[in-house]
Short mmCIF file of C-alpha atoms and ligand atoms in Angstrom, two decimals:
data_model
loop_
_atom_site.label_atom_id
_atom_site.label_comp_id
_atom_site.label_asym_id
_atom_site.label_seq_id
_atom_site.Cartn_x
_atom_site.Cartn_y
_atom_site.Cartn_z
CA UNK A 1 -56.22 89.37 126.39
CA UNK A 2 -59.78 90.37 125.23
CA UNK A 3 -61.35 90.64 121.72
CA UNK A 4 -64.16 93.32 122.31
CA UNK A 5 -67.57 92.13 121.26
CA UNK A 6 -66.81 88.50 121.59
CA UNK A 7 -67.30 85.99 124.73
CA UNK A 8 -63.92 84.40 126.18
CA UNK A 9 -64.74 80.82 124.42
CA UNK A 10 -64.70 82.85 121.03
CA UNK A 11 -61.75 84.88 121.69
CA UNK A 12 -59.59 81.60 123.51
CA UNK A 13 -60.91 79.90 120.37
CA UNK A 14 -59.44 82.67 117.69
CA UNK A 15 -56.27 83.09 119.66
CA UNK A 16 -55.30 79.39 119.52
CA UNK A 17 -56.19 79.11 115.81
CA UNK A 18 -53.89 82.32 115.37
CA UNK A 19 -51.23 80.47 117.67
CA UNK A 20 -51.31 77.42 115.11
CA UNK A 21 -51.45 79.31 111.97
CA UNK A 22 -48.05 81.07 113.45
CA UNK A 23 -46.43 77.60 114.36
CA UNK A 24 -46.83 76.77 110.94
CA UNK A 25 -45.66 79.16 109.46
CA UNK A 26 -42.59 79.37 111.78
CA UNK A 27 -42.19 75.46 110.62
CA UNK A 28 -42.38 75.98 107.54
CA UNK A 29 -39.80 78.76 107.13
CA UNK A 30 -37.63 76.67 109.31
CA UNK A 31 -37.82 74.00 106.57
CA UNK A 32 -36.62 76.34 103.65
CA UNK A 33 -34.12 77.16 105.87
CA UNK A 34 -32.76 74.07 106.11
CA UNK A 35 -33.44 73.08 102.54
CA UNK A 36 -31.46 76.25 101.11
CA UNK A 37 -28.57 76.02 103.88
CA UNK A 38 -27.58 72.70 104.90
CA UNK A 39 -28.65 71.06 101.45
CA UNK A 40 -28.85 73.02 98.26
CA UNK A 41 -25.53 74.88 99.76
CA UNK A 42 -23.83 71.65 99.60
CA UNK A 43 -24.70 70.76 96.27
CA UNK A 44 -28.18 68.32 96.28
CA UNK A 45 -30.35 70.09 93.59
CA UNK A 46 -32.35 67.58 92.69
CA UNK A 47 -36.17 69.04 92.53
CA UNK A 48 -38.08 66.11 93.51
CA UNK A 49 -35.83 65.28 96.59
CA UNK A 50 -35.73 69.18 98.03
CA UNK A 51 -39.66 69.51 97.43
CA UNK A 52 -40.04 66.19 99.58
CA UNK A 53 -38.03 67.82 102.45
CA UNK A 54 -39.76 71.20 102.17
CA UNK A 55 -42.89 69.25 102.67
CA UNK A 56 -42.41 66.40 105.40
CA UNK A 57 -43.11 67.65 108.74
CA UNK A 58 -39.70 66.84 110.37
CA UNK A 59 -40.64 68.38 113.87
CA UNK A 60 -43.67 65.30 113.75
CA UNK A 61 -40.87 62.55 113.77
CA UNK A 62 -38.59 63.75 116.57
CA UNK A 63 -39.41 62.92 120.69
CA UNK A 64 -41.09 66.52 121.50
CA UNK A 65 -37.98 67.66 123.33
CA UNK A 66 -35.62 67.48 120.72
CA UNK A 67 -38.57 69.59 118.11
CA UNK A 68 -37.00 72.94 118.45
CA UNK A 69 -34.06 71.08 117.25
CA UNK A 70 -35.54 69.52 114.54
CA UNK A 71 -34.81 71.98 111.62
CA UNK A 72 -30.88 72.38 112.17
CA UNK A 73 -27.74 70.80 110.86
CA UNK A 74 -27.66 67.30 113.06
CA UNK A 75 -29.10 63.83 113.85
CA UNK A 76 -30.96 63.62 116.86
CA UNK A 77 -32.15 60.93 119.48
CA UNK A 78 -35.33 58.40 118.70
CA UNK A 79 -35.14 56.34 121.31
CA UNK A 80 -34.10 52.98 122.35
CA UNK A 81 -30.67 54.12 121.55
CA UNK A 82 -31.11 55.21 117.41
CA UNK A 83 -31.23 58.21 115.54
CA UNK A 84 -32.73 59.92 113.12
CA UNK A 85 -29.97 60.58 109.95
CA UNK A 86 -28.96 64.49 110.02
CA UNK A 87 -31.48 66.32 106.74
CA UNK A 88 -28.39 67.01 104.59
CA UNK A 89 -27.63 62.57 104.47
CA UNK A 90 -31.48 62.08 104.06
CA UNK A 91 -31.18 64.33 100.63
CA UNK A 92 -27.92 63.23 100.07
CA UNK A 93 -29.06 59.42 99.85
CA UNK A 94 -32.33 60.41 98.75
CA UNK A 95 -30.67 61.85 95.31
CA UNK A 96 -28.49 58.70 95.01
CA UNK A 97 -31.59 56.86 94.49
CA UNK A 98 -32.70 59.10 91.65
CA UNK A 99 -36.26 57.71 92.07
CA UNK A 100 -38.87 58.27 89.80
CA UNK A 101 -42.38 58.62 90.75
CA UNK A 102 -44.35 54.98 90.57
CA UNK A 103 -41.01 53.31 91.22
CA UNK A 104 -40.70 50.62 94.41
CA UNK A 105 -37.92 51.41 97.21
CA UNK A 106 -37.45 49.74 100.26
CA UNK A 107 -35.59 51.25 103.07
CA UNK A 108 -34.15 49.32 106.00
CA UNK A 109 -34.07 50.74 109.12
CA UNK A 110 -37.15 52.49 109.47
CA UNK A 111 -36.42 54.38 112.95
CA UNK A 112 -38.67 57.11 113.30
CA UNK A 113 -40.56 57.13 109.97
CA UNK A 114 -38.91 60.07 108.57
CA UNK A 115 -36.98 58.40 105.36
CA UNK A 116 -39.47 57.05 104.55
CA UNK A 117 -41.86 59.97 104.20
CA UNK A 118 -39.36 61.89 102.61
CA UNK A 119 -39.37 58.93 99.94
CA UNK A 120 -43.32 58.63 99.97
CA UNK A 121 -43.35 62.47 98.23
CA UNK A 122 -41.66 60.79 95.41
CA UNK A 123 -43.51 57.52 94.84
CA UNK A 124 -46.35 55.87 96.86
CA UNK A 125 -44.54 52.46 96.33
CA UNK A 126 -42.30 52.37 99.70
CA UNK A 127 -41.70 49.32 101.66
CA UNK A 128 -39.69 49.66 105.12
CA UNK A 129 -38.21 47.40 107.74
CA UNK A 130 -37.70 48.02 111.57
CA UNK A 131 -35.62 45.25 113.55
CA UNK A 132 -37.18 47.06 116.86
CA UNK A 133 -40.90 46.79 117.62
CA UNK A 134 -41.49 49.67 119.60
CA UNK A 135 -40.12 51.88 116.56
CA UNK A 136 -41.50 49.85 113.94
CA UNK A 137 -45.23 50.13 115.83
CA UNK A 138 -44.79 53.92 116.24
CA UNK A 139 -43.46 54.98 113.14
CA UNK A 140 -45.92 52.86 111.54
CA UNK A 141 -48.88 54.83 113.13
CA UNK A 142 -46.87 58.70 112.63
CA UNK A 143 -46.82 57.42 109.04
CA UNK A 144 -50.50 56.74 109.08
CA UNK A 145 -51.18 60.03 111.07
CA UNK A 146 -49.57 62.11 108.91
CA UNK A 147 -51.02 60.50 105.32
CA UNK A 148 -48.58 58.44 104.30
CA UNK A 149 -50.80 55.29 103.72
CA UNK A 150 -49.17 53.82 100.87
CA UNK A 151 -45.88 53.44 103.13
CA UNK A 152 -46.17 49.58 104.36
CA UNK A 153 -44.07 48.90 107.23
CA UNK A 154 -42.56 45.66 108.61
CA UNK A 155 -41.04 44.92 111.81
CA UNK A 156 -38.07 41.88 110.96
CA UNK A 157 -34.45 41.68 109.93
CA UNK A 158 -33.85 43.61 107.31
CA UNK A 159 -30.51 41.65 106.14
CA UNK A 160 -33.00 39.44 104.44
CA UNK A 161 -34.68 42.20 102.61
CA UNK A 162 -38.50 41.93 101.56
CA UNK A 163 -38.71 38.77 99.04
CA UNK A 164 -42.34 39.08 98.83
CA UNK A 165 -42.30 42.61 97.23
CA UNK A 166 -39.03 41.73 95.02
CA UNK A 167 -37.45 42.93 92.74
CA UNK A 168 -37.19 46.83 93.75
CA UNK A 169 -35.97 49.65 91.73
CA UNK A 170 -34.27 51.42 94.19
CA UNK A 171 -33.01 49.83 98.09
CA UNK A 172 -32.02 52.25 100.49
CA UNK A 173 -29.74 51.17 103.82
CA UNK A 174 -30.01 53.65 107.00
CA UNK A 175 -27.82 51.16 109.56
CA UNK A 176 -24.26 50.52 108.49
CA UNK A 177 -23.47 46.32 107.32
CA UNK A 178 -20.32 44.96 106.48
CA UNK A 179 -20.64 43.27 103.79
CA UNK A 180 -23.29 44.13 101.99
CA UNK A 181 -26.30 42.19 102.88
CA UNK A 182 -26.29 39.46 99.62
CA UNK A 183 -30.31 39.21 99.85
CA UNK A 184 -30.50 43.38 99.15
CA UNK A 185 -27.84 43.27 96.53
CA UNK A 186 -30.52 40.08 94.88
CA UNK A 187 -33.51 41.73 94.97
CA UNK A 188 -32.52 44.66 92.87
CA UNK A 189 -33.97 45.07 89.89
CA UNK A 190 -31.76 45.30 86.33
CA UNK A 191 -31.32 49.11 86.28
CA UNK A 192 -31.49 49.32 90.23
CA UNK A 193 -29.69 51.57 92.95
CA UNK A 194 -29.11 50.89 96.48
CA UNK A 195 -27.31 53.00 98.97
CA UNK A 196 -25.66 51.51 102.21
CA UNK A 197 -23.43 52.70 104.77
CA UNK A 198 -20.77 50.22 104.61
CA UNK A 199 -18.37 49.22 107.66
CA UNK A 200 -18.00 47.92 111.16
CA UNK A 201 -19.35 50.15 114.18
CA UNK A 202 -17.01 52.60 115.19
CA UNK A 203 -14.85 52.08 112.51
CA UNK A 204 -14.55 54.01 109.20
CA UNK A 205 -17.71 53.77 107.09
CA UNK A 206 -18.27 55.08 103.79
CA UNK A 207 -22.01 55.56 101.87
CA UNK A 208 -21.47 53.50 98.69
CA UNK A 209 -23.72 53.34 95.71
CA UNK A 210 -24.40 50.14 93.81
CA UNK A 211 -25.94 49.83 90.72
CA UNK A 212 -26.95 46.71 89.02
CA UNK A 213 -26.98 47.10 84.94
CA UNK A 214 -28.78 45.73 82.31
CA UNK A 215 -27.40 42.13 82.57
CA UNK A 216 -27.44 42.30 86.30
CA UNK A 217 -23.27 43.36 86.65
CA UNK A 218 -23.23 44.83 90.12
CA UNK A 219 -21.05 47.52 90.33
CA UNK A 220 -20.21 49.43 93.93
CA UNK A 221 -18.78 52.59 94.64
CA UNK A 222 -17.92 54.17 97.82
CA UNK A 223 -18.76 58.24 97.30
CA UNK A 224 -19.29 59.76 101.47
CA UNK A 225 -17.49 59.13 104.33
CA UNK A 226 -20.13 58.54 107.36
CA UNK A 227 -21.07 57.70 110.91
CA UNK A 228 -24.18 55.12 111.34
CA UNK A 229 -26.11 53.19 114.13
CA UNK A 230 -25.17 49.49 113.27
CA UNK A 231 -27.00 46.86 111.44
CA UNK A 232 -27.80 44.50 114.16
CA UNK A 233 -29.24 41.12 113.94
CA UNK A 234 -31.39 38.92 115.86
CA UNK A 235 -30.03 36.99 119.23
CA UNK A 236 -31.23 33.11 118.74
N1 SAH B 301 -34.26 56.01 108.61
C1 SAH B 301 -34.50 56.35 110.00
C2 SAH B 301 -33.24 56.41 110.82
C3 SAH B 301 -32.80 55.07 111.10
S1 SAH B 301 -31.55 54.77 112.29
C4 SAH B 301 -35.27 57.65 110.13
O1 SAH B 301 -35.57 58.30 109.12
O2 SAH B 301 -35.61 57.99 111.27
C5 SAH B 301 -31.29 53.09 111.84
C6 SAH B 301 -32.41 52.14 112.15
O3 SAH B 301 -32.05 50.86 111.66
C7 SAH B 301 -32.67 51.99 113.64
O4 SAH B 301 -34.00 52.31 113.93
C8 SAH B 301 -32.39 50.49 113.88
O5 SAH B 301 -33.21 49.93 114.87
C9 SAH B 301 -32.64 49.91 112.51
N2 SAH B 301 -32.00 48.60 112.27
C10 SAH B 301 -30.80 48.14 112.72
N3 SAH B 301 -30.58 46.90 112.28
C11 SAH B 301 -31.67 46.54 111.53
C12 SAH B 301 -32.02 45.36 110.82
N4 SAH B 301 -31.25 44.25 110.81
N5 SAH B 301 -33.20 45.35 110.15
C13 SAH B 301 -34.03 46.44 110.15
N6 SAH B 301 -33.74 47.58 110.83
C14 SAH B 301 -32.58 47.63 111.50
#
C-alpha cells in the first residue's frame, strides 16, 4: 500500500505506528474481557485488584507462542516445566490479601513475573522469590522492562521466606507446601494475611487463608479447591 504524497520510509513508518496503536487496543479490550468474564462474573469485585489486571500487560509475561492465548480462561506454560496461575486465581488470591497501598507482600514463586506486577499496581513494596535461576533472572529483567522497579526479586528457597525484609503485611504462596512453611507463617506481621496452596503434588490441594491477629493467634482456613506446581526444595 501507498500513502499519496509521502515517500515509502514515511508511509512504512505510519503504517507500523497504526499497526501498534491497533495491537493495543486489541490488548487492551482483550483485558476487559477477561476482567468482566472470567473474574467479576465469578464474584472478585474488589477495585484495586481488577484495575491491577486491566493494567498489567499479561501478553508481556507469556513465551510469544502461547500470547494469543494469553487473555483467556487458563494457565499456560513458562518454561522449565512451570506455569503461570490461570487470571481468575491471580484475582482470586490477589483479593485474599486485601492489600492496601504502601503495605509489604512477598510472593514465593515468582515464575514469570506476572503476580507480582499485578501486586506492584497496589503497593510498590513487593518482595519475590524464584527457586529457579533462569526464571528468577528473566522475570527480574520483564519486571524492570515493563516499570516495575520497586519489585525486588530474589532467586533462593522460598520455604525460608525473606528474614531480612520481615515482618510483612501480607505473604502470598504460588507453589503448593504441605505444611505450611513455619518461617512464612513467622514473618507475618500482627494483622497479616497469607495465602498458600496447601497439599502434596497430585493430590487434593486447597487455597487456605491465614490470618495472624492482634496477639499473633494464627488462624487457617481452607476456602478453594486447586491444582499447583509443587514447592520444591533444594538437592544437597
Ligand atoms: N506466580 C507465578 C507463577 C508461579 S508457578 C507467575 O505469576 O507467573 C510457581 C513457581 O514457584 C515456579 O516458578 C517455581 O519454580 C517456583 N517455586 C517452586 N518451589 C519454590 C521454592 N521453594 N522457592 C521459591 N520458588 C519456588
Amino acid at each position: 500500500m501507498r500513502i499519496a504524497g509521502l515517500g515509502q520510509p514515511v508511509t512504512a513508518f505510519l503504517l507500523s505506528g497504526l499497526a501498534w496503536v491497533t495491537c493495543r487496543a486489541n490488548e487492551e479490550e482483550a483485558r476487559h474481557r477477561m476482567v468482566q468474564d472470567q473474574i467479576v462474573a465469578r464474584g472478585v469485585t474488589e477495585r484495586r485488584v481488577l484495575l491491577a489486571l486491566e493494567k498489567v500487560p499479561r501478553h508481556e509475561f507469556v513465551p510469544r507462542q502461547f500470547r494469543r492465548l494469553a487473555y483467556t480462561d487458563r494457565p499456560l506454560p513458562i518454561g522449565e516445566g512451570q506455569t503461570i496461575s490461570q487470571p481468575y486465581i491471580v484475582a482470586y488470591m490477589t483479593a485474599a490479601l486485601a492489600l492496601q497501598p504502601g503495605e509489604k507482600v512477598l510472593e514465593i514463586g515468582t515464575g514469570s513475573g506476572y503476580q507480582a506486577a499485578v501486586l506492584a499496581e497496589i503497593t510498590t513494596n513487593v518482595f519475590t522469590i524464584e527457586i529457579v535461576e533462569p526464571l528468577a533472572r528473566s522475570a527480574e529483567e520483564r519486571l524492570r522492562r515493563l516499570g516495575y522497579r520497586t519489585v525486588q526479586v530474589k532467586c533462593g528457597d522460598g520455604y525460608h521466606g525473606w528474614p531480612e525484609h520481615a515482618p510483612f503485611d501480607a505473604i502470598i504462596v504460588t507453589c503448593a507446601a504441605e505444611p505450611i512453611p513455619p518461617a512464612l507463617i513467622e514473618q507475618l506481621k500482627s494483622g497479616g494475611r497469607m495465602i498458600i496452596p496447601r497439599g502434596k503434588p497430585f493430590s487434593e490441594q486447597w487455597l487456605v487463608l491465614v490470618t495472624k491477629d492482634a496477639v499473633g493467634q494464627v488462624t487457617t482456613e481452607p476456602v478453594l479447591p486447586v491444582a499447583f506446581v509443587p514447592m520444591t526444595r533444594p538437592r544437597h
